[in-house]
Tab-separated table of C-alpha atoms and ligand atoms in Angstrom:
chain	number	residue	atom	x	y	z
G	1296	UNK	CA	-11.204	6.537	-11.672
G	1297	UNK	CA	-9.265	4.789	-14.905
G	1298	UNK	CA	-10.359	7.558	-17.345
G	1299	UNK	CA	-8.541	10.447	-15.627
G	1300	UNK	CA	-4.852	8.334	-14.285
G	1301	UNK	CA	-4.210	9.807	-10.835
G	1302	UNK	CA	-0.830	8.725	-11.823
G	1303	UNK	CA	1.326	11.647	-13.053
G	1304	UNK	CA	4.269	10.770	-14.529
G	1305	UNK	CA	6.826	14.152	-14.289
G	1306	UNK	CA	7.396	15.757	-18.177
G	1307	UNK	CA	11.003	16.705	-16.784
G	1308	UNK	CA	13.351	13.668	-16.713
G	1309	UNK	CA	14.439	13.812	-12.907
G	1310	UNK	CA	18.217	13.646	-12.264
G	1311	UNK	CA	19.478	10.600	-11.248
G	1312	UNK	CA	20.581	9.654	-8.009
G	1313	UNK	CA	23.276	7.178	-6.302
G	1314	UNK	CA	21.463	3.618	-5.805
G	1315	UNK	CA	20.432	2.944	-2.028
G	1316	UNK	CA	21.404	0.207	0.077
G	1317	UNK	CA	19.218	-2.345	-1.140
G	1318	UNK	CA	16.379	-3.536	2.226
G	1319	UNK	CA	17.551	-0.248	3.579
G	1320	UNK	CA	15.188	2.425	4.778
G	1321	UNK	CA	16.694	4.988	5.981
G	1322	UNK	CA	15.998	9.159	6.499
G	1323	UNK	CA	16.294	10.334	3.430
G	1324	UNK	CA	16.270	14.530	2.740
G	1325	UNK	CA	12.589	15.701	2.420
G	1326	UNK	CA	12.156	18.279	-0.471
G	1327	UNK	CA	10.764	21.265	1.538
G	1328	UNK	CA	6.651	22.052	0.578
G	1329	UNK	CA	6.515	18.362	-1.730
G	1330	UNK	CA	5.086	15.689	0.032
G	1331	UNK	CA	5.060	12.342	-2.741
G	1332	UNK	CA	3.307	9.138	-1.629
G	1333	UNK	CA	2.892	5.934	-3.801
G	1334	UNK	CA	0.342	4.181	-3.903
G	1335	UNK	CA	0.588	0.764	-4.810
G	1336	UNK	CA	-2.516	-1.648	-5.377
G	1337	UNK	CA	-1.058	-5.076	-5.040
G	1338	UNK	CA	-2.319	-7.887	-7.330
G	1339	UNK	CA	-4.190	-6.318	-10.622
G	1340	UNK	CA	-5.740	-7.711	-14.101
G	1341	UNK	CA	-4.740	-11.570	-14.100
G	1342	UNK	CA	-3.516	-11.872	-10.843
G	1343	UNK	CA	-6.569	-11.005	-8.932
G	1344	UNK	CA	-4.319	-12.014	-5.394
G	1345	UNK	CA	-7.215	-13.433	-2.909
G	1346	UNK	CA	-10.835	-14.559	-3.708
G	1347	UNK	CA	-12.702	-14.092	-0.818
G	1348	UNK	CA	-16.822	-14.513	-0.493
G	1349	UNK	CA	-19.335	-14.047	-2.759
G	1350	UNK	CA	-15.877	-14.388	-4.932
G	1351	UNK	CA	-15.154	-10.284	-4.322
G	1352	UNK	CA	-11.093	-10.485	-6.277
G	1353	UNK	CA	-8.796	-8.685	-4.338
G	1354	UNK	CA	-7.611	-6.937	-6.889
G	1355	UNK	CA	-10.380	-5.163	-7.124
G	1356	UNK	CA	-10.652	-4.410	-3.842
G	1357	UNK	CA	-7.297	-3.111	-3.404
G	1358	UNK	CA	-7.897	-0.335	-6.297
G	1359	UNK	CA	-10.946	0.938	-5.405
G	1360	UNK	CA	-9.321	1.903	-1.412
G	1361	UNK	CA	-5.804	3.233	-3.622
G	1362	UNK	CA	-7.611	5.295	-5.236
G	1363	UNK	CA	-10.069	6.721	-2.504
G	1364	UNK	CA	-6.535	7.141	-0.178
G	1365	UNK	CA	-4.916	8.708	-3.310
G	1366	UNK	CA	-8.175	11.509	-3.722
G	1367	UNK	CA	-8.427	11.584	0.156
G	1368	UNK	CA	-4.508	12.484	0.025
G	1369	UNK	CA	-4.567	14.696	-3.044
G	1370	UNK	CA	-7.030	16.994	-1.423
G	1371	UNK	CA	-4.437	17.924	1.680
G	1372	UNK	CA	-1.987	19.149	-1.189
G	1373	UNK	CA	0.187	15.985	-1.031
G	1374	UNK	CA	1.197	14.509	-4.883
G	1375	UNK	CA	0.130	10.929	-4.999
G	1376	UNK	CA	1.870	8.059	-7.752
G	1377	UNK	CA	0.155	5.505	-8.320
G	1378	UNK	CA	1.963	1.873	-9.440
G	1379	UNK	CA	-1.221	0.871	-11.406
G	1380	UNK	CA	-5.276	3.198	-12.108
G	1381	UNK	CA	-6.944	0.219	-13.573
G	1382	UNK	CA	-6.800	-3.508	-13.917
G	1383	UNK	CA	-3.491	-4.213	-15.923
G	1384	UNK	CA	-0.518	-6.865	-14.443
G	1385	UNK	CA	2.227	-4.467	-12.750
G	1386	UNK	CA	4.803	-6.524	-11.702
G	1387	UNK	CA	6.982	-6.254	-9.023
G	1388	UNK	CA	10.308	-4.229	-9.991
G	1389	UNK	CA	8.197	-1.789	-11.787
G	1390	UNK	CA	6.129	-0.628	-8.645
G	1391	UNK	CA	9.739	-0.078	-6.499
G	1392	UNK	CA	12.011	1.354	-10.018
G	1393	UNK	CA	8.235	4.324	-9.163
G	1394	UNK	CA	9.036	5.288	-6.384
G	1395	UNK	CA	12.563	6.158	-6.311
G	1396	UNK	CA	12.395	7.436	-9.435
G	1397	UNK	CA	9.520	10.042	-8.157
G	1398	UNK	CA	11.503	10.144	-5.300
G	1399	UNK	CA	8.645	9.187	-2.979
G	1400	UNK	CA	8.598	9.838	0.878
G	1401	UNK	CA	7.044	7.176	1.365
G	1402	UNK	CA	5.282	3.665	-0.443
G	1403	UNK	CA	1.920	2.594	0.828
G	1404	UNK	CA	1.443	-0.929	-0.732
G	1405	UNK	CA	-2.712	-1.325	-0.135
G	1406	UNK	CA	-3.654	-5.728	0.090
G	1407	UNK	CA	-6.608	-7.727	1.697
G	1408	UNK	CA	-5.846	-11.342	3.560
G	1409	UNK	CA	-7.322	-14.231	3.126
G	1410	UNK	CA	-7.199	-17.744	5.219
G	1411	UNK	CA	-9.660	-20.448	4.293
G	1412	UNK	CA	-13.039	-19.719	3.519
G	1413	UNK	CA	-13.479	-22.524	6.402
G	1414	UNK	CA	-12.706	-20.121	8.938
G	1415	UNK	CA	-15.031	-16.988	8.491
G	1416	UNK	CA	-14.201	-16.045	11.826
G	1417	UNK	CA	-10.512	-15.256	10.979
G	1418	UNK	CA	-10.583	-11.433	10.610
G	1419	UNK	CA	-8.182	-8.152	11.542
G	1420	UNK	CA	-5.728	-5.668	10.335
G	1421	UNK	CA	-2.684	-6.373	9.671
G	1422	UNK	CA	0.295	-3.710	9.018
G	1423	UNK	CA	4.064	-4.874	7.536
G	1424	UNK	CA	7.421	-3.165	7.220
G	1425	UNK	CA	10.415	-4.632	6.093
G	1426	UNK	CA	12.522	-5.830	9.071
G	1427	UNK	CA	14.806	-3.206	11.386
G	1428	UNK	CA	13.276	-0.233	9.191
G	1429	UNK	CA	13.108	1.801	11.591
G	1430	UNK	CA	11.116	4.578	9.726
G	1431	UNK	CA	9.160	2.290	8.319
G	1432	UNK	CA	8.159	0.289	11.025
G	1433	UNK	CA	6.811	4.100	13.013
G	1434	UNK	CA	5.047	4.671	9.911
G	1435	UNK	CA	3.378	1.481	9.921
G	1436	UNK	CA	2.413	1.839	12.815
G	1437	UNK	CA	0.714	5.409	12.531
G	1438	UNK	CA	-1.038	4.305	9.819
G	1439	UNK	CA	-2.048	1.067	11.531
G	1440	UNK	CA	-3.247	2.812	15.046
G	1441	UNK	CA	-4.813	5.087	13.300
G	1442	UNK	CA	-7.187	2.755	10.843
G	1443	UNK	CA	-7.921	1.014	14.071
G	1444	UNK	CA	-9.490	4.272	15.360
G	1445	UNK	CA	-11.297	4.419	12.893
G	1446	UNK	CA	-12.884	1.184	11.881
G	1447	UNK	CA	-14.153	-1.765	14.165
G	1448	UNK	CA	-11.042	-4.147	13.761
G	1449	UNK	CA	-9.265	-7.328	15.662
G	1450	UNK	CA	-5.725	-5.787	15.750
G	1451	UNK	CA	-3.261	-8.386	14.047
G	1452	UNK	CA	-0.232	-6.239	15.114
G	1453	UNK	CA	2.173	-4.541	13.058
G	1454	UNK	CA	4.409	-6.905	11.777
G	1455	UNK	CA	7.937	-6.893	10.404
G	1456	UNK	CA	8.436	-8.906	6.816
G	1457	UNK	CA	10.219	-9.148	3.845
G	1458	UNK	CA	8.397	-8.435	1.302
G	1459	UNK	CA	10.152	-7.785	-2.322
G	1460	UNK	CA	8.377	-3.983	-2.246
G	1461	UNK	CA	8.878	-2.993	1.594
G	1462	UNK	CA	11.879	-4.370	1.383
G	1463	UNK	CA	13.467	-2.890	-1.705
G	1464	UNK	CA	12.529	0.438	-1.095
G	1465	UNK	CA	14.532	2.801	-0.215
G	1466	UNK	CA	12.120	5.135	1.328
G	1467	UNK	CA	10.094	4.343	4.844
G	1468	UNK	CA	7.614	1.669	3.037
G	1469	UNK	CA	4.423	-0.363	4.303
G	1470	UNK	CA	2.366	-3.206	3.164
G	1471	UNK	CA	-1.139	-2.741	4.809
G	1472	UNK	CA	-3.667	-5.967	4.976
G	1473	UNK	CA	-6.414	-4.435	5.181
G	1474	UNK	CA	-8.988	-7.486	6.388
G	1475	UNK	CA	-10.232	-11.255	5.504
G	1476	UNK	CA	-11.301	-11.091	1.941
G	1477	UNK	CA	-12.590	-14.013	3.851
G	1478	UNK	CA	-13.556	-12.888	7.024
G	1479	UNK	CA	-17.887	-12.809	7.288
G	1480	UNK	CA	-17.249	-9.371	10.050
G	1481	UNK	CA	-14.331	-8.103	7.197
G	1482	UNK	CA	-16.478	-8.369	3.857
G	1483	UNK	CA	-18.896	-6.442	5.012
G	1484	UNK	CA	-16.007	-3.374	5.358
G	1485	UNK	CA	-14.208	-4.641	2.567
G	1486	UNK	CA	-17.484	-4.629	0.145
G	1487	UNK	CA	-17.813	-0.853	0.935
N	1030	ZN	ZN1	-2.254	-9.555	-1.483
């Protein structure tokens, strides 16, 4: 990781397609046999995101998780693009435009949560979709329940939210808050 980027930008230009409705998460015609997923590790570089127990930085944790998720998807024959593969600053609009350019069939933003250091008891998994996004909320429930089946974590529910990257993308898009960096239980999983 970091030396050979997983992100592969196509050498052929992709023909332009009509701009989708802002905030729309409607269905799109699937290209047969080609599944393209964009994985979006939150924050990066000078933006560390949340800082948790022991000084663990969200940006590092979510990059590790994103690279691992990408490897798993690639082994399953999915084409994966990452919005970043190392510690660098990426604005929100380019994260969305990458997903549009490669015509992703899904967009998954990966984050880690935080609350006051004085609340190490607050833990659990939250998964977000854009308000009113039918396919986005389906994807959110699927991912959320799959994680809960394999990890012992508190269910903090699937929720709608107006986060930029899930609101501006036209494909089903979710944002996963993988656990609390400030929680003494979640930090064990996030560290590993
Ligand atoms: Zn974050």
